[in-house]
Coordinates of C-alpha atoms (C1' of nucleotides) in Angstrom, one line a residue:
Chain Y
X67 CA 51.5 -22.3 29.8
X68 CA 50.8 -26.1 30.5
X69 CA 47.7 -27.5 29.0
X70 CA 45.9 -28.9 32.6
X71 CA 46.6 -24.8 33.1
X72 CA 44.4 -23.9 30.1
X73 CA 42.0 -26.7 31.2
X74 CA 42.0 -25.3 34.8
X75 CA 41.0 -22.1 33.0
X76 CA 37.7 -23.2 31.3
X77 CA 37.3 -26.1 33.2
X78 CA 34.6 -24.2 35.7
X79 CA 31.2 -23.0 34.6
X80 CA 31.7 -19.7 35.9
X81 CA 35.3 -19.3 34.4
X82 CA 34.0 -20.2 30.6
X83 CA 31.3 -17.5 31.0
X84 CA 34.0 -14.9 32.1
X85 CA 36.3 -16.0 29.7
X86 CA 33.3 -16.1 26.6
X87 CA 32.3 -12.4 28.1
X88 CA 36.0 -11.3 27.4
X89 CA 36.4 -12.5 24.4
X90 CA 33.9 -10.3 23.2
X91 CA 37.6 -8.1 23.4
X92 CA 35.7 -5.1 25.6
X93 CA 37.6 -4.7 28.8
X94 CA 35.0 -5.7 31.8
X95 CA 34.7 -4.7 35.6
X96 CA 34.8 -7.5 38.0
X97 CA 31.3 -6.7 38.8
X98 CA 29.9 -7.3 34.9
X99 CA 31.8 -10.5 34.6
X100 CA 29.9 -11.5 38.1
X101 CA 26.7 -10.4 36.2
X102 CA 27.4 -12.2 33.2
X103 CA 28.4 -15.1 35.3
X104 CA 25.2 -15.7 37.7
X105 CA 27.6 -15.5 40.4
X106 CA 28.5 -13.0 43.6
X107 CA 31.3 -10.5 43.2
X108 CA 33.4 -11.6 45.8
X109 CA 32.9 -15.1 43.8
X110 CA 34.1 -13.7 40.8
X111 CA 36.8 -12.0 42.2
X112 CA 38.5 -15.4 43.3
X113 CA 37.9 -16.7 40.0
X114 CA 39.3 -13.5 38.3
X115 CA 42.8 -14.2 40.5
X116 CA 43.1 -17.5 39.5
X117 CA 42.7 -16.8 35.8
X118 CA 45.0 -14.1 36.4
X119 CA 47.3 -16.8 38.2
X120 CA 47.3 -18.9 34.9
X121 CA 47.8 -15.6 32.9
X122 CA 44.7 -15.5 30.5
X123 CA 43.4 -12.8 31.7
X124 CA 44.8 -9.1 33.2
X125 CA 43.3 -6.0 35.0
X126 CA 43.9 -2.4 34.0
X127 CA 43.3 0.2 36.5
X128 CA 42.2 3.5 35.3
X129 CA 41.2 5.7 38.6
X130 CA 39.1 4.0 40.6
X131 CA 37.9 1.9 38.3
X132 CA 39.3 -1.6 37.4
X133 CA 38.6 -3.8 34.2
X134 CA 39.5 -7.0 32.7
X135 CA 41.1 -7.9 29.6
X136 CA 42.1 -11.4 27.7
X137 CA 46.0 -11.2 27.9
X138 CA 45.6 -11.6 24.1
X139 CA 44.0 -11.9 21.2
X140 CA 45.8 -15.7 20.9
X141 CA 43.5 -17.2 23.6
X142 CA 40.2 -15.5 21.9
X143 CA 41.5 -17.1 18.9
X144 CA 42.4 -20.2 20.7
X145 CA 38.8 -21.1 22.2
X146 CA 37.0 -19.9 19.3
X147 CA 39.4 -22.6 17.2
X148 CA 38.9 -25.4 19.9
X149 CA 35.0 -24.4 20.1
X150 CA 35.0 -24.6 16.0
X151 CA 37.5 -28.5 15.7
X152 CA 35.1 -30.2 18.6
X153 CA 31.9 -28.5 17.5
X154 CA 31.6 -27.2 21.2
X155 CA 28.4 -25.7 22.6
X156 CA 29.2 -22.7 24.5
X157 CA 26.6 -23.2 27.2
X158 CA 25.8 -19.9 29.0
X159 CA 26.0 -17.9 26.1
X160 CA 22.0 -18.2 24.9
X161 CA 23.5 -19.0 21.8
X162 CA 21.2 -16.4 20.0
X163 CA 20.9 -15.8 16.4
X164 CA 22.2 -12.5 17.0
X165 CA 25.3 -13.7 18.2
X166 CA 25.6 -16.3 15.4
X167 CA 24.9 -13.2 12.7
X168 CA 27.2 -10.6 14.2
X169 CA 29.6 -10.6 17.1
X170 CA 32.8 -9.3 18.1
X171 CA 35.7 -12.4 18.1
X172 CA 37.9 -10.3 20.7
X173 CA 38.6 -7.2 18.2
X174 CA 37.0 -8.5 15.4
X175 CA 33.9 -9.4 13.8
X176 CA 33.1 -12.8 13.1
X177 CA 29.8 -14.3 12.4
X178 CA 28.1 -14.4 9.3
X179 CA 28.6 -10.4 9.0
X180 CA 32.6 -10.9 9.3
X181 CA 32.5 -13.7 7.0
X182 CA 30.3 -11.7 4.7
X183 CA 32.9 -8.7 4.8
X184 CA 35.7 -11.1 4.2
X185 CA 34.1 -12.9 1.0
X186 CA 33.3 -9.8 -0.1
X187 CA 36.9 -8.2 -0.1
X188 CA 38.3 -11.5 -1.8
X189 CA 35.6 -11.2 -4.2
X190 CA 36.1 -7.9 -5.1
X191 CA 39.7 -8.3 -5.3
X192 CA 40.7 -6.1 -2.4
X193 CA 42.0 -9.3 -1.0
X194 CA 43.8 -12.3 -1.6
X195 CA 44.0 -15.6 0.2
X196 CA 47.0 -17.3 1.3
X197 CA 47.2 -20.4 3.9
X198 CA 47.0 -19.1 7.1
X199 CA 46.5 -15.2 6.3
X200 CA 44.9 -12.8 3.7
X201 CA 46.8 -10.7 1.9
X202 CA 46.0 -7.2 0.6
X203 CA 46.2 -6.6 -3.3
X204 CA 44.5 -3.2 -4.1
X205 CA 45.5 -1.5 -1.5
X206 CA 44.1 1.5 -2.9
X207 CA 40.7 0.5 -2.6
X208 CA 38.2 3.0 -1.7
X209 CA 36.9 0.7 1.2
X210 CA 39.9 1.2 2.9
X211 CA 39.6 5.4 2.4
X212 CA 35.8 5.0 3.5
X213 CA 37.0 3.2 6.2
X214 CA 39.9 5.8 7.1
X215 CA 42.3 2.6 7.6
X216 CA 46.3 3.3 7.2
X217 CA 47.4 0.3 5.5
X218 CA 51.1 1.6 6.1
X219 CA 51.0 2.3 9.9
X220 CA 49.3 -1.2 10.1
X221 CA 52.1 -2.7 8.2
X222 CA 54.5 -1.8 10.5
X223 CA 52.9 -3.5 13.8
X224 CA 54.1 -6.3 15.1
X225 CA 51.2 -7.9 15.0
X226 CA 50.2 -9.7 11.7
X227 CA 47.9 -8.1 9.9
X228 CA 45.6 -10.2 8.7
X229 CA 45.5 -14.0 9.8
X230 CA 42.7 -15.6 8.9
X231 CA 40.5 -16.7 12.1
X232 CA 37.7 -19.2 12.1
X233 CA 34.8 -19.4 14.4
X234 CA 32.7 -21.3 15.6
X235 CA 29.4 -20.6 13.8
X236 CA 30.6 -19.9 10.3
X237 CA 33.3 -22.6 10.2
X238 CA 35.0 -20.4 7.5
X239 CA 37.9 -18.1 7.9
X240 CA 37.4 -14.8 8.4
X241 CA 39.7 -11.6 8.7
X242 CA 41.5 -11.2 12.1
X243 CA 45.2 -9.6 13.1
X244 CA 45.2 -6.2 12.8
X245 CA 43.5 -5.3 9.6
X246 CA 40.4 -7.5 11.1
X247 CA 40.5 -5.1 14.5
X248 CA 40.4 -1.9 12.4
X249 CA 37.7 -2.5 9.8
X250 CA 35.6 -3.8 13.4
X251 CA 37.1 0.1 15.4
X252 CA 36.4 2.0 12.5
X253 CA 32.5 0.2 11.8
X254 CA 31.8 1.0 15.2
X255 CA 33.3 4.7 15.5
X256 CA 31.6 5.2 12.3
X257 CA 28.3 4.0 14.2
X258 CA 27.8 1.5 11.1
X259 CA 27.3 -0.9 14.1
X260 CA 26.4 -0.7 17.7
X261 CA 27.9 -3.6 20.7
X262 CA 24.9 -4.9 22.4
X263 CA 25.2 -4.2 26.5
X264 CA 24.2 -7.9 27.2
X265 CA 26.3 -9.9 25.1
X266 CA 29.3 -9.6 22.2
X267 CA 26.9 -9.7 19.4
X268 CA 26.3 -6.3 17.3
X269 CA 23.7 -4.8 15.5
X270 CA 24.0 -3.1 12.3
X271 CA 22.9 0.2 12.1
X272 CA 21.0 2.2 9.1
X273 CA 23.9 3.6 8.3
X274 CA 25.7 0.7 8.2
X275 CA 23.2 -1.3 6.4
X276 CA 23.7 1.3 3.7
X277 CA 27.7 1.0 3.7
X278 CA 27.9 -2.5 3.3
X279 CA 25.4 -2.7 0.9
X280 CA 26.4 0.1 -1.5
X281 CA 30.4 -0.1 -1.0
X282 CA 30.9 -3.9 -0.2
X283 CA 28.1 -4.8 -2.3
X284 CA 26.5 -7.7 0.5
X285 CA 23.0 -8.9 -0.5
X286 CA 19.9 -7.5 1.1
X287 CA 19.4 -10.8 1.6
X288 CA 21.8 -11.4 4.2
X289 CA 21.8 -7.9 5.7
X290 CA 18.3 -8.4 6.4
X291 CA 18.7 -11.8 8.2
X292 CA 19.8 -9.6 11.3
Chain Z
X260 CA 30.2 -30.9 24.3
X261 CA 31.0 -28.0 25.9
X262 CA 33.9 -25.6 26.5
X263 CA 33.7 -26.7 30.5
X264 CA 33.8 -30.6 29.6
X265 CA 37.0 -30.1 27.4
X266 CA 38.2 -27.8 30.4
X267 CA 37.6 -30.8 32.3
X268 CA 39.0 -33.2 30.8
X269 CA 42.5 -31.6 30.0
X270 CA 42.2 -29.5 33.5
X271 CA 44.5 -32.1 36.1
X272 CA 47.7 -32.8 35.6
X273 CA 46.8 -36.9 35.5
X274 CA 44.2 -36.6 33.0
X275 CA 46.0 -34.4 30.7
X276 CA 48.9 -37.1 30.8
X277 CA 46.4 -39.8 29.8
X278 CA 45.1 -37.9 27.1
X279 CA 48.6 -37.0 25.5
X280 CA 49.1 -40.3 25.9
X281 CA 46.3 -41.6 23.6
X282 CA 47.2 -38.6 21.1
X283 CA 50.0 -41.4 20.4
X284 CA 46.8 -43.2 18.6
X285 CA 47.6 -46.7 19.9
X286 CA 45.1 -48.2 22.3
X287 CA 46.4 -48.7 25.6
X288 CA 44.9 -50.6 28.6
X289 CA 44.4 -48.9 32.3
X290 CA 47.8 -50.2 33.9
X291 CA 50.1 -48.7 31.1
X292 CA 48.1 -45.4 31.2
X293 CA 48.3 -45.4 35.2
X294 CA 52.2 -46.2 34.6
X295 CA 52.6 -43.0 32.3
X296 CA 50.8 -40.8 34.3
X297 CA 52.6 -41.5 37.6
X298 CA 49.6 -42.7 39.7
X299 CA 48.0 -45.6 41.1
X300 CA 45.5 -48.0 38.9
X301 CA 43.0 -47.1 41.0
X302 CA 43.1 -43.7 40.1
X303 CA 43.7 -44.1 36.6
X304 CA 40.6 -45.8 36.3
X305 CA 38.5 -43.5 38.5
X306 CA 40.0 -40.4 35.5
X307 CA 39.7 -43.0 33.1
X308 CA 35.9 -43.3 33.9
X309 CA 35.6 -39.7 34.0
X310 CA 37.2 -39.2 30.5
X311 CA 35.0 -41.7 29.3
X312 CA 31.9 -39.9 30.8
X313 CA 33.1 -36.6 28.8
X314 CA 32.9 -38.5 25.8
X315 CA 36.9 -37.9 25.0
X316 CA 37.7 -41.3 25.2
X317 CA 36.5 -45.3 24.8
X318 CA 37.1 -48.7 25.8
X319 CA 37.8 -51.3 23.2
X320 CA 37.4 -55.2 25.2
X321 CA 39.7 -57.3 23.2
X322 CA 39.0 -60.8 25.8
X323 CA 40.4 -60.2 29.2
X324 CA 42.0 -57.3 28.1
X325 CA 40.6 -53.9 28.0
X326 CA 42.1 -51.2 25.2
X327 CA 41.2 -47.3 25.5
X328 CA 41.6 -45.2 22.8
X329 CA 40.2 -41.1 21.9
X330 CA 36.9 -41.2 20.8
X331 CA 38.1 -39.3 17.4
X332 CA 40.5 -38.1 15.8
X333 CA 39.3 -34.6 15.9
X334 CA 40.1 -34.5 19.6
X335 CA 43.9 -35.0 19.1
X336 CA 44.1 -32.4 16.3
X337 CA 42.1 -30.4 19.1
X338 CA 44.7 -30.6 21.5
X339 CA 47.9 -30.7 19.1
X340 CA 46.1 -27.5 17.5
X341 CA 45.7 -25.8 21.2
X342 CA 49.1 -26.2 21.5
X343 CA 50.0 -24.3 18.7
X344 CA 47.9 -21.8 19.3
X345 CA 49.0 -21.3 22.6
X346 CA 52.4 -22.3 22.3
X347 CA 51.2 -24.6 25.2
X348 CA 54.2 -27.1 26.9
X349 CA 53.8 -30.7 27.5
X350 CA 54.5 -30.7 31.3
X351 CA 54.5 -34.7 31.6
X352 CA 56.1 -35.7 27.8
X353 CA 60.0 -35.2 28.2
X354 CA 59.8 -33.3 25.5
X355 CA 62.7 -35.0 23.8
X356 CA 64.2 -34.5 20.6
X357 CA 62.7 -37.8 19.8
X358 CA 59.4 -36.5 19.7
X359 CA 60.1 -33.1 18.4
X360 CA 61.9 -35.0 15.4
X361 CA 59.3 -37.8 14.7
X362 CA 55.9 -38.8 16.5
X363 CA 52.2 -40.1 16.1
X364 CA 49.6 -37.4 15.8
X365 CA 46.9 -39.8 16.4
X366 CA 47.3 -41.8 13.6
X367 CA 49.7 -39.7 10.9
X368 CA 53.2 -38.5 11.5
X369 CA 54.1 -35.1 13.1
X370 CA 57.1 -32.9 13.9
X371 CA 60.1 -32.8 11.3
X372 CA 59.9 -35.9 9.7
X373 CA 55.9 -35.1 9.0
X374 CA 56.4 -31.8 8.1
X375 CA 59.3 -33.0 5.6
X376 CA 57.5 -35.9 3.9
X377 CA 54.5 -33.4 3.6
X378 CA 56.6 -30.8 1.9
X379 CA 58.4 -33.0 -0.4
X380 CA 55.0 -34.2 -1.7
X381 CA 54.0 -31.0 -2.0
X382 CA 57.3 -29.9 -3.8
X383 CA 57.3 -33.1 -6.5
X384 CA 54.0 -31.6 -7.3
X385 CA 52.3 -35.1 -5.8
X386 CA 50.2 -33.1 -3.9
X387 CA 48.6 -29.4 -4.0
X388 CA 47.5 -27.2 -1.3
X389 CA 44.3 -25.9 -0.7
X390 CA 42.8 -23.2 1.7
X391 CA 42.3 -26.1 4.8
X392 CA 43.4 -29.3 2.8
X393 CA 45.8 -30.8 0.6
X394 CA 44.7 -32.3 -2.6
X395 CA 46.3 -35.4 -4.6
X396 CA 47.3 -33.6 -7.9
X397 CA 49.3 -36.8 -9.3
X398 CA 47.7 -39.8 -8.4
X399 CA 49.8 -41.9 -10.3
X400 CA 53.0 -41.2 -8.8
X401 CA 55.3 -44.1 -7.9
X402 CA 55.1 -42.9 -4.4
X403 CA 51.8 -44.5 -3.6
X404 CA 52.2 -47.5 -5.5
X405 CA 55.4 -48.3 -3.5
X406 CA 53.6 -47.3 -0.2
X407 CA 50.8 -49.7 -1.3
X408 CA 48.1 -46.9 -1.1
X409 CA 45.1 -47.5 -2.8
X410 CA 43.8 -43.7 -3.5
X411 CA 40.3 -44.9 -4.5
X412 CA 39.5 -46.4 -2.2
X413 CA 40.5 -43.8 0.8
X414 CA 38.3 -41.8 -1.7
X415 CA 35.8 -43.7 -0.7
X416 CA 36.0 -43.1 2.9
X417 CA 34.0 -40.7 4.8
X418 CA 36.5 -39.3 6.6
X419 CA 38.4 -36.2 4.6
X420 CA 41.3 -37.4 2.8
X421 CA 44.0 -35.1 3.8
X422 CA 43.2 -32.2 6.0
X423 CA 46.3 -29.7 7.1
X424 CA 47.0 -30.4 11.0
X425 CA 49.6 -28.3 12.6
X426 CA 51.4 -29.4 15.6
X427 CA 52.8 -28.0 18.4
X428 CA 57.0 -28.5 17.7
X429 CA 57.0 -27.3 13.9
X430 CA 53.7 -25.1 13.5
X431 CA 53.5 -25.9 10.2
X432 CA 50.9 -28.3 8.2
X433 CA 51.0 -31.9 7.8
X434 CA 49.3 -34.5 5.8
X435 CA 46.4 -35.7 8.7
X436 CA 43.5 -37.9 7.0
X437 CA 42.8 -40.8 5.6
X438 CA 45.8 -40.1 3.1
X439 CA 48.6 -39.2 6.5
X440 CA 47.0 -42.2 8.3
X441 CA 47.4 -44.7 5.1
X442 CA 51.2 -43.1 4.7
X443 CA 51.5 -43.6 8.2
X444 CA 50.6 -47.6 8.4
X445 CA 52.5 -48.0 5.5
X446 CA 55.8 -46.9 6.9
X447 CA 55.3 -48.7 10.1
X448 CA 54.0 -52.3 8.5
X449 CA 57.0 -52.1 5.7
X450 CA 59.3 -51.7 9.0
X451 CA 60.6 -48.5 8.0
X452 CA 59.6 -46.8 11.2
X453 CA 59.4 -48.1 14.3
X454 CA 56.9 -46.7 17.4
X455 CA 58.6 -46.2 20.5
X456 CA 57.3 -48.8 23.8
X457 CA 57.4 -45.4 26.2
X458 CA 55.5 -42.8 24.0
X459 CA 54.2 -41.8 20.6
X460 CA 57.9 -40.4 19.3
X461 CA 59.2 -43.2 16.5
X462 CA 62.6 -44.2 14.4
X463 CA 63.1 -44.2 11.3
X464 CA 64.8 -47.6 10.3
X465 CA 67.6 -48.5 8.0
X466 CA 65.2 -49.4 5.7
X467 CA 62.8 -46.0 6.2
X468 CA 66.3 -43.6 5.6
X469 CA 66.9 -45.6 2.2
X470 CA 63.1 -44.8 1.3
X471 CA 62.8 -41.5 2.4
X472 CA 65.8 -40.3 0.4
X473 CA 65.4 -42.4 -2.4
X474 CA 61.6 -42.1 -3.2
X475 CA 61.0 -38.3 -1.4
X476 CA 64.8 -36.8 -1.8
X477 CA 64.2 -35.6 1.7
X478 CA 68.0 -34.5 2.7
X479 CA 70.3 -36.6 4.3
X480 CA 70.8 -33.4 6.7
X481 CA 67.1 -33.5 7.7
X482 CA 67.1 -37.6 7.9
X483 CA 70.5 -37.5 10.1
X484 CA 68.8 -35.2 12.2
X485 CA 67.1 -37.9 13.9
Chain F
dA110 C1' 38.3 14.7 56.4
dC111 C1' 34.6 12.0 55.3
dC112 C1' 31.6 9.4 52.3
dA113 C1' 30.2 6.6 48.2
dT114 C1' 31.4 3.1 45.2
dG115 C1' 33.3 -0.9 43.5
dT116 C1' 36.8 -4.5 44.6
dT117 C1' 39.4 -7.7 47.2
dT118 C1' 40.4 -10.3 51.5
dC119 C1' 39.0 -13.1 55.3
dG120 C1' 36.6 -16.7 57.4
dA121 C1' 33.5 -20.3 57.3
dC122 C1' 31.1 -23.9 55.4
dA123 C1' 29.3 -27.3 52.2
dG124 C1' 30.4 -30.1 48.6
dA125 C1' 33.5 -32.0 45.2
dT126 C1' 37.8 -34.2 44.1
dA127 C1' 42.0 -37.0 44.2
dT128 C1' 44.0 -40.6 46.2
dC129 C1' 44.7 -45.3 47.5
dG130 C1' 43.7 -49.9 50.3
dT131 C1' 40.8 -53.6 50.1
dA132 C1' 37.6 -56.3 48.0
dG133 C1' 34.9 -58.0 44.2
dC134 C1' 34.3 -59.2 39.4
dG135 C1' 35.0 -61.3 34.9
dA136 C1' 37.6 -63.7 31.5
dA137 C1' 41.0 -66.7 30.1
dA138 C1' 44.3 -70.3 31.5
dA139 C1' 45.5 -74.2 34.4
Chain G
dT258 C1' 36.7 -76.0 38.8
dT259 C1' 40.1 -73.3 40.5
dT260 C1' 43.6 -70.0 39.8
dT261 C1' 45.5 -66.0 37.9
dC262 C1' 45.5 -61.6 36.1
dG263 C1' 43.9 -57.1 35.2
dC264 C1' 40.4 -53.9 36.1
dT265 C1' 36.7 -51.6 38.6
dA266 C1' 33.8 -50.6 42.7
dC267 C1' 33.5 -49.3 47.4
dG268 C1' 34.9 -46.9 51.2
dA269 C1' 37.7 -43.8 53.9
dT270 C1' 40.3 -39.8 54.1
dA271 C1' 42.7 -35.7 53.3
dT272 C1' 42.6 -31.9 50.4
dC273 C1' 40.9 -28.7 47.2
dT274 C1' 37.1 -25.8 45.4
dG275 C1' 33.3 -22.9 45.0
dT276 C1' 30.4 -20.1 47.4
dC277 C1' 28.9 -16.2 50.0
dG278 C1' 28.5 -12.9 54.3
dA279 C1' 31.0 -9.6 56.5
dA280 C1' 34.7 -6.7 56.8
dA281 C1' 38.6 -4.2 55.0
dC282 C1' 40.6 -1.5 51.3
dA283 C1' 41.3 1.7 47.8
dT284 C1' 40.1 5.8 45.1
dG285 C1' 37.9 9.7 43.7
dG286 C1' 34.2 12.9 44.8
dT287 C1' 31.8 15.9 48.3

DNA sequence: ACCATGTTTCGACAGATATCGTAGCGAAAA
DNA sequence: TTTTCGCTACGATATCTGTCGAAACATGGT
């Protein structure tokens, strides 16, 4: 990929927004993205093929219906990066304070909450910081039991499994890669906390208040600046 | 700024070849810009205006002459960091060896020969490595006294004295900063490197090999390289 | 087979953009 | 002052882009 191509990409209103909607990491009908965009379907549709064209972006058909995914989790990473070096404004999302607190970074969480989590793991000695990634030390930490995460069958992805990821809000690095995606899946199939409709911010649930509290030991303080 | 303005900016083929241009840090006027990106003064300065109305770049008037430069630093590391990320080509810089080996990041050296001075720092325990940044452990080595570099007073400055900034060719950090910029100057006013007239790649001089291996041990393999 | 639903394609149009020739401007040099 | 040089502003033009209405297209349900 060329960088006038990546340009070309976000370089349209209406392309940001779609792109910002996706990296919220659910995969999105053409009509949402339109929705999310302020503009027509058939609107959207053209811009969906040209960001297809440049490869950001992909469709996966199940039946009749069709949704939209980032390519991968590089180019989430990649805007959230560019969006935290130049101190961008990301201008259709209504930069809410939900969506600084809590919000999905592709497959994620960043925000404060992610950040939170991710402080609280190094401080606990779960993990262990190295330049570009985390590692895990006690592996046989009872978060990762709560949290039903295989630490083995992650090892042996491809992917890396766990970078650290900076964001634009926090401008501190936070958990990503693979370890990052299943603490986020297992939060939310737990129902510890809940994707809003509208936006890639979260909420956190009772239940999930109550986790992180007791387990990963964040202050009310900040679980009660939701 | 926002996401769309940088999209912008990088998103035409002319104006992304102006902007790597500048990522070579010198100041250039309109005609040598227009020259590099294949196209008409004219047009240059129509992008040129355009850049400038984004906020990406400035002009300097130096008399009858007219100098434009980036804005900030932060907006090559931007880019060079985009790159990375994406693993992004260069369509318009023949990406030579040249410039793989040895070029300007803005203001600090990038590609093998930054990456090597920055690790043999690092390995005579000169400098130290932090989560984002390097830190000066021994501020009294010979090194900085021979590249006239007077720690204090970059100390002083407000910009950060030595961030990590990966590039594109190695992916791996390199001294940026006050501290890669003063190393940077040094090199190139003691004539030990020498800036290339048609972009930002550079030579090391007779003079720069004897250095490099006497005062850094950096191999003859990785000097001969060049 | 037909319909309902969501998506893309086509066609048209307005508006933006890229480009360059020509002319004008401003600063130094003659 | 006049000339020279580089750059920008203006204007014309061709092209590209974004937009949406209408229609065509799939796919799964009725």
């Amino acid at each position: 990929m060329y960088l006038e191509d990546f340009g070309k990409a976000v370089g349209h209103k209406s392309r940001a927004a779609i792109l910002l909607a996706l990296i919220g990491g659910k995969a999105l009908p053409a009509s949402e993205l339109a929705y999310r965009a302020k503009i027509s379907n058939q609107t959207a549709s053209s811009h969906l093929a040209i960001l297809e064209d440049l490869n950001m972006i992909f469709v996966r058909q199940c039946g009749r219906h069709r949704y939209y995914e980032l390519v991968d989790h590089d180019i989430a990473d990649a805007i959230e990066a560019l969006a935290s070096k130049l101190k961008l404004g990301l201008r259709d999302e209504k930069v809410s304070d939900h969506l600084r607190y809590a919000r999905f970074c592709y497959d994620h969480l960043a925000g404060v909450l992610g950040v939170s989590i991710t402080i609280r793991l190094l401080e606990k000695g779960v993990l262990g910081a190295d330049t570009d990634t985390f590692k895990v030390v006690d592996s046989q930490h009872s978060v990762f039991e709560k949290l039903e995460i295989d630490l083995e069958c992650l090892g042996r992805k491809r992917r890396l499994l766990a970078p650290k990821c900076i964001d634009w809000s926090e401008r501190v690095p936070h958990v990503a890669g693979s370890l990052g995606a299943a603490i986020a899946v297992s939060l939310e199939k737990q129902k510890m906390i809940e994707r809003s409709k509208e936006d890639r911010s979260v909420k956190i649930t009772r239940k999930g208040y109550i986790f992180l509290e007791r387990e990963l030991n964040i202050s009310r303080e900040i679980l009660n600046n939701q």
